[in-house]
Amino acid sequence: MKTSHLYLFLHVLLAGGVSVRAFDPVTTTVAIGVGATLGRMILNYFRESCDSKWIAFNLTGLETDLENKLFGQHIASRIILKAVSGFMGNENPKKPLVLSLHGWTGTGKNFVSKLIAENIYKEGMDSSFVHVFTSTLHFPHPSQYLTYKSQLQQWIKGNVSNCERSMFIFDEMDKMHPGLIDSIKPYLDYYDKLDGVSYRKSIFIFLSNAGGDRIIQTALDFWNAGRNRNEIELKDLETLISLSVFNDNQSGFFHTSLIDKNLVDFFVPFLPLEYQHVVQCALSEMKVRGHEPDFEVAHKVAKDLVYFPKSERAFSVKGCKTIESKLDYYT
């Protein structure tokens, strides 16, 4: 029912559709029944539900967002678009989509997760079907490791039972207790159902700084060789990243069966950002705030950041992470 039709229905009903005589128990009961039904209709109309009204993939929207809002990440943009569009366009996927995003802070990992959510769920990151876990917040005590495993399994099972098109984002995987993520390994595997629940239409996204050093070293090698960063390909980094995090005993992926059993569909590298990308981030933030692009201010913001190596000033240490606060200072 469209909103305009709903309002018309309410108007007709309230204006003359129900007449209640004082203290008439039969009529009053009918009126109460109609009111309760009407209340449920209104509540259900505005309440988010697991259907196409609230969950619908916008391919054009994601493609446009990646092109116009994510800077310096040609590998990540291409992989994310193909992986998400292919998965969402498949009515019968064999397993959930599992993406692992790697790179230093400020390079766009959290931002990409937000873009994916906004182009699948009407409510974006505020959707009740998008769930974010942060290691230092949700799993802070190593001594409670076994409790966390049980809670995590129950939480995911309960939410996927409620909506098969659920999304789970695990932030700070490099700070997660090694082995904890293995508790959800069965949910990411090639099963039709587990205890009556199908996880095949869900999306799991892991965010991590782990592997960032390998990514930076590769970018530096290209920089020092005078090669364009756009020449860097997934094959130059994916194996390096997976081996790095698998053998890092400080990482949540340490010797995990998710890697050993090839359940991660893509290890997505996020390259360190150059000066030009920081300028683009500043201009984009101005647009978000409804301001006209000011290249002079954008360059002031970019110059104010710290870059490495010190001699070449090739890459921003914090990527675009502090752009918002810097703009507040310069505008």
Tab-separated table of C-alpha atoms in Angstrom:
chain	number	residue	atom	x	y	z
A	1	MET	CA	0.000	0.000	0.000
A	2	LYS	CA	1.463	3.395	-0.991
A	3	THR	CA	1.746	6.133	1.632
A	4	SER	CA	-0.874	8.326	-0.088
A	5	HIS	CA	-3.351	5.424	-0.143
A	6	LEU	CA	-2.668	4.712	3.511
A	7	TYR	CA	-3.417	8.325	4.480
A	8	LEU	CA	-6.636	8.292	2.424
A	9	PHE	CA	-7.704	5.064	4.121
A	10	LEU	CA	-7.103	6.610	7.543
A	11	HIS	CA	-8.991	9.769	6.624
A	12	VAL	CA	-12.073	7.891	5.410
A	13	LEU	CA	-12.050	5.564	8.387
A	14	LEU	CA	-11.673	8.297	10.963
A	15	ALA	CA	-13.982	10.796	9.252
A	16	GLY	CA	-17.053	8.653	8.993
A	17	GLY	CA	-16.383	5.001	8.678
A	18	VAL	CA	-16.827	4.082	12.362
A	19	SER	CA	-19.538	5.504	14.559
A	20	VAL	CA	-19.504	4.492	18.222
A	21	ARG	CA	-22.523	4.958	20.514
A	22	ALA	CA	-21.608	5.737	24.089
A	23	PHE	CA	-21.323	2.676	26.274
A	24	ASP	CA	-22.407	0.281	23.506
A	25	PRO	CA	-20.207	-2.757	24.323
A	26	VAL	CA	-20.699	-4.461	20.932
A	27	THR	CA	-19.901	-1.413	18.836
A	28	THR	CA	-17.106	-0.384	21.168
A	29	THR	CA	-15.525	-3.826	20.850
A	30	VAL	CA	-15.700	-3.608	17.063
A	31	ALA	CA	-14.128	-0.139	17.145
A	32	ILE	CA	-11.321	-1.320	19.396
A	33	GLY	CA	-10.724	-4.275	17.101
A	34	VAL	CA	-10.593	-2.019	14.055
A	35	GLY	CA	-8.245	0.342	15.907
A	36	ALA	CA	-5.903	-2.463	16.893
A	37	THR	CA	-5.824	-3.829	13.346
A	38	LEU	CA	-5.221	-0.358	11.974
A	39	GLY	CA	-2.430	0.179	14.485
A	40	ARG	CA	-0.728	-3.035	13.402
A	41	MET	CA	-1.069	-2.024	9.750
A	42	ILE	CA	0.585	1.336	10.392
A	43	LEU	CA	3.329	-0.226	12.505
A	44	ASN	CA	4.072	-2.917	9.924
A	45	TYR	CA	4.080	-0.373	7.094
A	46	PHE	CA	6.862	1.699	8.656
A	47	ARG	CA	8.789	-1.112	10.368
A	48	GLU	CA	11.835	-2.408	8.449
A	49	SER	CA	11.243	-5.893	7.120
A	50	CYS	CA	13.303	-8.519	5.303
A	51	ASP	CA	11.814	-7.980	1.850
A	52	SER	CA	12.442	-6.131	-1.402
A	53	LYS	CA	10.877	-2.940	-0.075
A	54	TRP	CA	13.763	-2.573	2.370
A	55	ILE	CA	16.470	-4.723	0.773
A	56	ALA	CA	17.234	-4.164	-2.909
A	57	PHE	CA	20.664	-3.988	-4.512
A	58	ASN	CA	21.432	-0.773	-6.411
A	59	LEU	CA	24.211	-1.704	-8.857
A	60	THR	CA	24.333	1.728	-10.492
A	61	GLY	CA	24.443	3.394	-7.088
A	62	LEU	CA	27.360	1.293	-5.869
A	63	GLU	CA	29.272	1.785	-9.118
A	64	THR	CA	28.764	5.555	-8.947
A	65	ASP	CA	29.726	5.749	-5.273
A	66	LEU	CA	32.916	3.758	-5.780
A	67	GLU	CA	33.869	5.916	-8.749
A	68	ASN	CA	33.094	9.298	-7.178
A	69	LYS	CA	33.700	8.795	-3.459
A	70	LEU	CA	36.545	6.266	-3.112
A	71	PHE	CA	39.936	7.589	-4.187
A	72	GLY	CA	43.175	5.831	-5.052
A	73	GLN	CA	41.762	2.316	-4.739
A	74	HIS	CA	41.462	0.944	-8.264
A	75	ILE	CA	41.919	-2.669	-7.115
A	76	ALA	CA	39.404	-2.472	-4.276
A	77	SER	CA	36.790	-0.663	-6.397
A	78	ARG	CA	36.935	-3.263	-9.143
A	79	ILE	CA	36.812	-6.266	-6.800
A	80	ILE	CA	34.045	-4.895	-4.582
A	81	LEU	CA	31.806	-4.013	-7.514
A	82	LYS	CA	32.213	-7.387	-9.232
A	83	ALA	CA	31.978	-9.445	-6.044
A	84	VAL	CA	28.909	-7.714	-4.596
A	85	SER	CA	27.027	-7.400	-7.900
A	86	GLY	CA	27.719	-11.030	-8.798
A	87	PHE	CA	26.605	-12.241	-5.389
A	88	MET	CA	23.460	-10.106	-5.151
A	89	GLY	CA	22.483	-11.064	-8.696
A	90	ASN	CA	22.640	-14.777	-7.866
A	91	GLU	CA	19.321	-16.093	-6.584
A	92	ASN	CA	20.932	-19.302	-5.363
A	93	PRO	CA	24.507	-18.689	-4.130
A	94	LYS	CA	26.422	-21.728	-2.883
A	95	LYS	CA	27.880	-19.905	0.121
A	96	PRO	CA	27.827	-16.483	1.788
A	97	LEU	CA	29.926	-13.692	0.317
A	98	VAL	CA	33.082	-13.314	2.440
A	99	LEU	CA	35.335	-10.295	1.877
A	100	SER	CA	38.464	-9.447	3.837
A	101	LEU	CA	39.585	-5.818	3.477
A	102	HIS	CA	43.208	-4.998	4.353
A	103	GLY	CA	45.241	-1.821	4.565
A	104	TRP	CA	46.438	0.959	6.804
A	105	THR	CA	44.087	3.303	8.618
A	106	GLY	CA	42.288	5.958	6.597
A	107	THR	CA	42.470	4.148	3.270
A	108	GLY	CA	38.726	3.472	2.966
A	109	LYS	CA	37.933	0.031	4.446
A	110	ASN	CA	35.131	1.192	6.758
A	111	PHE	CA	33.927	3.631	4.132
A	112	VAL	CA	33.544	0.866	1.526
A	113	SER	CA	31.562	-1.248	4.003
A	114	LYS	CA	29.239	1.734	4.446
A	115	LEU	CA	28.834	2.137	0.668
A	116	ILE	CA	27.936	-1.538	0.287
A	117	ALA	CA	25.326	-1.310	3.044
A	118	GLU	CA	23.821	1.882	1.622
A	119	ASN	CA	23.353	0.271	-1.785
A	120	ILE	CA	21.709	-2.886	-0.462
A	121	TYR	CA	19.661	-1.751	2.533
A	122	LYS	CA	17.224	1.153	2.431
A	123	GLU	CA	18.333	2.110	5.936
A	124	GLY	CA	22.041	1.703	5.139
A	125	MET	CA	24.253	1.205	8.194
A	126	ASP	CA	21.214	1.928	10.400
A	127	SER	CA	19.451	-1.157	9.080
A	128	SER	CA	18.520	-3.744	11.688
A	129	PHE	CA	19.984	-6.323	9.295
A	130	VAL	CA	23.494	-4.811	9.321
A	131	HIS	CA	25.584	-5.878	12.318
A	132	VAL	CA	28.970	-4.437	13.257
A	133	PHE	CA	31.384	-6.124	15.651
A	134	THR	CA	34.447	-4.257	16.912
A	135	SER	CA	37.043	-6.481	18.539
A	136	THR	CA	38.129	-4.097	21.300
A	137	LEU	CA	34.492	-3.329	22.181
A	138	HIS	CA	32.700	-6.668	21.796
A	139	PHE	CA	35.548	-9.104	22.538
A	140	PRO	CA	37.874	-7.189	24.902
A	141	HIS	CA	38.866	-9.924	27.387
A	142	PRO	CA	40.960	-12.896	26.181
A	143	SER	CA	39.951	-14.814	29.318
A	144	GLN	CA	36.330	-14.884	28.073
A	145	TYR	CA	37.295	-16.329	24.713
A	146	LEU	CA	35.030	-19.402	24.995
A	147	THR	CA	32.061	-17.299	26.064
A	148	TYR	CA	32.584	-15.001	23.084
A	149	LYS	CA	32.609	-17.968	20.708
A	150	SER	CA	29.251	-19.193	21.968
A	151	GLN	CA	27.701	-15.718	21.961
A	152	LEU	CA	28.961	-15.006	18.455
A	153	GLN	CA	27.484	-18.227	17.086
A	154	GLN	CA	24.121	-17.561	18.729
A	155	TRP	CA	24.059	-13.947	17.588
A	156	ILE	CA	24.735	-14.777	13.945
A	157	LYS	CA	22.343	-17.727	13.897
A	158	GLY	CA	19.570	-15.642	15.453
A	159	ASN	CA	19.998	-12.737	13.051
A	160	VAL	CA	20.219	-14.876	9.906
A	161	SER	CA	17.133	-16.784	11.084
A	162	ASN	CA	15.396	-13.405	11.184
A	163	CYS	CA	16.699	-12.344	7.750
A	164	GLU	CA	18.827	-14.380	5.362
A	165	ARG	CA	20.027	-11.166	3.681
A	166	SER	CA	21.970	-10.096	6.766
A	167	MET	CA	25.355	-8.371	6.696
A	168	PHE	CA	28.042	-8.822	9.353
A	169	ILE	CA	31.034	-6.482	9.595
A	170	PHE	CA	33.972	-7.433	11.813
A	171	ASP	CA	36.225	-4.456	12.491
A	172	GLU	CA	39.754	-4.623	13.977
A	173	MET	CA	40.346	-8.223	12.973
A	174	ASP	CA	44.029	-7.666	13.732
A	175	LYS	CA	43.055	-7.188	17.391
A	176	MET	CA	40.719	-10.178	17.650
A	177	HIS	CA	41.680	-13.212	19.728
A	178	PRO	CA	43.268	-15.799	17.375
A	179	GLY	CA	40.813	-18.620	16.768
A	180	LEU	CA	37.657	-16.732	17.774
A	181	ILE	CA	36.548	-16.196	14.193
A	182	ASP	CA	36.803	-19.947	13.546
A	183	SER	CA	33.660	-20.338	15.630
A	184	ILE	CA	31.598	-19.125	12.665
A	185	LYS	CA	33.456	-21.210	10.062
A	186	PRO	CA	30.464	-23.568	9.490
A	187	TYR	CA	28.262	-20.577	8.613
A	188	LEU	CA	30.647	-19.527	5.829
A	189	ASP	CA	31.009	-22.961	4.274
A	190	TYR	CA	29.146	-24.698	1.435
A	191	TYR	CA	26.086	-25.920	3.356
A	192	ASP	CA	22.474	-25.671	2.222
A	193	LYS	CA	21.312	-25.367	5.815
A	194	LEU	CA	22.653	-25.782	9.350
A	195	ASP	CA	20.033	-26.655	11.964
A	196	GLY	CA	17.377	-25.468	9.545
A	197	VAL	CA	19.047	-22.121	8.827
A	198	SER	CA	20.567	-21.114	5.469
A	199	TYR	CA	23.442	-18.635	5.575
A	200	ARG	CA	24.103	-18.614	1.830
A	201	LYS	CA	22.576	-15.177	1.155
A	202	SER	CA	24.411	-13.361	3.961
A	203	ILE	CA	27.485	-11.157	3.612
A	204	PHE	CA	30.502	-11.231	5.923
A	205	ILE	CA	33.092	-8.432	5.765
A	206	PHE	CA	36.337	-8.466	7.758
A	207	LEU	CA	38.327	-5.244	8.238
A	208	SER	CA	41.963	-5.386	9.249
A	209	ASN	CA	45.221	-3.430	9.299
A	210	ALA	CA	47.009	-6.785	9.137
A	211	GLY	CA	48.878	-7.212	5.881
A	212	GLY	CA	49.148	-3.443	5.565
A	213	ASP	CA	52.957	-3.521	5.697
A	214	ARG	CA	53.093	-5.855	2.686
A	215	ILE	CA	50.702	-3.613	0.761
A	216	ILE	CA	52.748	-0.512	1.565
A	217	GLN	CA	56.006	-2.188	0.581
A	218	THR	CA	54.546	-3.164	-2.785
A	219	ALA	CA	53.271	0.387	-3.344
A	220	LEU	CA	56.701	1.766	-2.401
A	221	ASP	CA	58.437	-0.617	-4.800
A	222	PHE	CA	56.252	0.672	-7.636
A	223	TRP	CA	56.825	4.272	-6.540
A	224	ASN	CA	60.603	3.881	-6.395
A	225	ALA	CA	60.612	2.163	-9.797
A	226	GLY	CA	58.707	5.106	-11.256
A	227	ARG	CA	55.740	2.935	-12.096
A	228	ASN	CA	52.120	4.086	-11.921
A	229	ARG	CA	50.208	2.723	-8.915
A	230	ASN	CA	47.379	1.725	-11.278
A	231	GLU	CA	49.718	-0.939	-12.621
A	232	ILE	CA	49.500	-2.780	-9.284
A	233	GLU	CA	47.201	-5.781	-9.687
A	234	LEU	CA	45.397	-8.077	-7.281
A	235	LYS	CA	47.804	-10.904	-8.111
A	236	ASP	CA	50.667	-8.754	-6.810
A	237	LEU	CA	49.116	-8.641	-3.344
A	238	GLU	CA	46.417	-11.230	-2.603
A	239	THR	CA	48.723	-14.172	-1.839
A	240	LEU	CA	51.074	-11.931	0.165
A	241	ILE	CA	48.167	-10.701	2.295
A	242	SER	CA	46.628	-14.122	2.952
A	243	LEU	CA	49.984	-15.650	3.944
A	244	SER	CA	50.865	-12.655	6.087
A	245	VAL	CA	47.689	-12.690	8.176
A	246	PHE	CA	47.559	-16.495	8.346
A	247	ASN	CA	51.034	-16.605	9.921
A	248	ASP	CA	50.616	-13.564	12.168
A	249	ASN	CA	50.021	-14.878	15.684
A	250	GLN	CA	48.732	-11.441	16.732
A	251	SER	CA	45.978	-11.499	14.128
A	252	GLY	CA	42.425	-12.832	14.355
A	253	PHE	CA	43.218	-14.778	11.184
A	254	PHE	CA	46.169	-16.653	12.729
A	255	HIS	CA	46.029	-20.231	11.374
A	256	THR	CA	42.310	-19.808	10.798
A	257	SER	CA	40.390	-22.474	8.926
A	258	LEU	CA	38.653	-19.686	6.975
A	259	ILE	CA	41.886	-19.229	5.026
A	260	ASP	CA	42.981	-22.841	5.166
A	261	LYS	CA	39.647	-23.973	3.668
A	262	ASN	CA	39.513	-21.096	1.145
A	263	LEU	CA	36.290	-19.648	2.535
A	264	VAL	CA	37.376	-16.026	2.074
A	265	ASP	CA	36.296	-15.087	-1.443
A	266	PHE	CA	38.601	-12.084	-1.817
A	267	PHE	CA	41.443	-10.526	0.141
A	268	VAL	CA	41.007	-6.914	-0.913
A	269	PRO	CA	44.076	-4.640	-0.641
A	270	PHE	CA	43.682	-0.921	0.110
A	271	LEU	CA	46.713	1.002	-1.087
A	272	PRO	CA	48.292	3.872	0.874
A	273	LEU	CA	46.994	7.238	-0.324
A	274	GLU	CA	49.067	9.865	-2.099
A	275	TYR	CA	48.805	13.657	-1.822
A	276	GLN	CA	46.452	13.880	-4.819
A	277	HIS	CA	44.022	11.465	-3.169
A	278	VAL	CA	43.967	13.475	0.050
A	279	VAL	CA	43.047	16.566	-1.994
A	280	GLN	CA	40.199	14.600	-3.574
A	281	CYS	CA	38.999	13.491	-0.128
A	282	ALA	CA	38.936	17.112	1.050
A	283	LEU	CA	36.971	18.257	-2.003
A	284	SER	CA	34.522	15.377	-1.572
A	285	GLU	CA	33.940	16.271	2.083
A	286	MET	CA	33.217	19.864	1.070
A	287	LYS	CA	30.563	18.575	-1.325
A	288	VAL	CA	29.020	16.443	1.427
A	289	ARG	CA	28.765	19.569	3.570
A	290	GLY	CA	27.056	21.453	0.758
A	291	HIS	CA	30.004	23.763	0.103
A	292	GLU	CA	31.513	24.785	-3.211
A	293	PRO	CA	34.826	23.007	-3.954
A	294	ASP	CA	37.746	25.145	-2.749
A	295	PHE	CA	40.985	23.813	-4.206
A	296	GLU	CA	43.103	26.226	-2.189
A	297	VAL	CA	41.670	24.961	1.091
A	298	ALA	CA	41.910	21.332	-0.108
A	299	HIS	CA	45.621	21.765	-0.795
A	300	LYS	CA	46.153	23.422	2.595
A	301	VAL	CA	44.500	20.448	4.280
A	302	ALA	CA	46.576	17.959	2.260
A	303	LYS	CA	49.842	19.761	3.004
A	304	ASP	CA	49.056	19.715	6.719
A	305	LEU	CA	49.136	15.904	6.893
A	306	VAL	CA	52.158	13.718	7.641
A	307	TYR	CA	53.631	11.673	4.788
A	308	PHE	CA	56.171	8.871	4.494
A	309	PRO	CA	58.944	8.138	3.697
A	310	LYS	CA	60.043	11.536	4.988
A	311	SER	CA	62.335	12.262	2.059
A	312	GLU	CA	59.844	11.433	-0.709
A	313	ARG	CA	56.584	12.235	1.170
A	314	ALA	CA	54.942	9.605	-1.010
A	315	PHE	CA	52.019	8.412	1.129
A	316	SER	CA	49.775	9.878	3.812
A	317	VAL	CA	50.376	8.235	7.207
A	318	LYS	CA	46.696	8.435	8.173
A	319	GLY	CA	45.197	8.394	4.707
A	320	CYS	CA	42.053	10.551	4.715
A	321	LYS	CA	41.116	9.767	8.305
A	322	THR	CA	41.577	13.298	9.735
A	323	ILE	CA	40.149	15.223	6.781
A	324	GLU	CA	36.899	16.201	8.539
A	325	SER	CA	38.644	17.761	11.538
A	326	LYS	CA	41.216	19.485	9.322
A	327	LEU	CA	38.456	21.063	7.255
A	328	ASP	CA	36.819	22.380	10.407
A	329	TYR	CA	40.069	24.199	11.104
A	330	TYR	CA	40.518	25.703	7.648
A	331	THR	CA	36.890	26.656	6.936
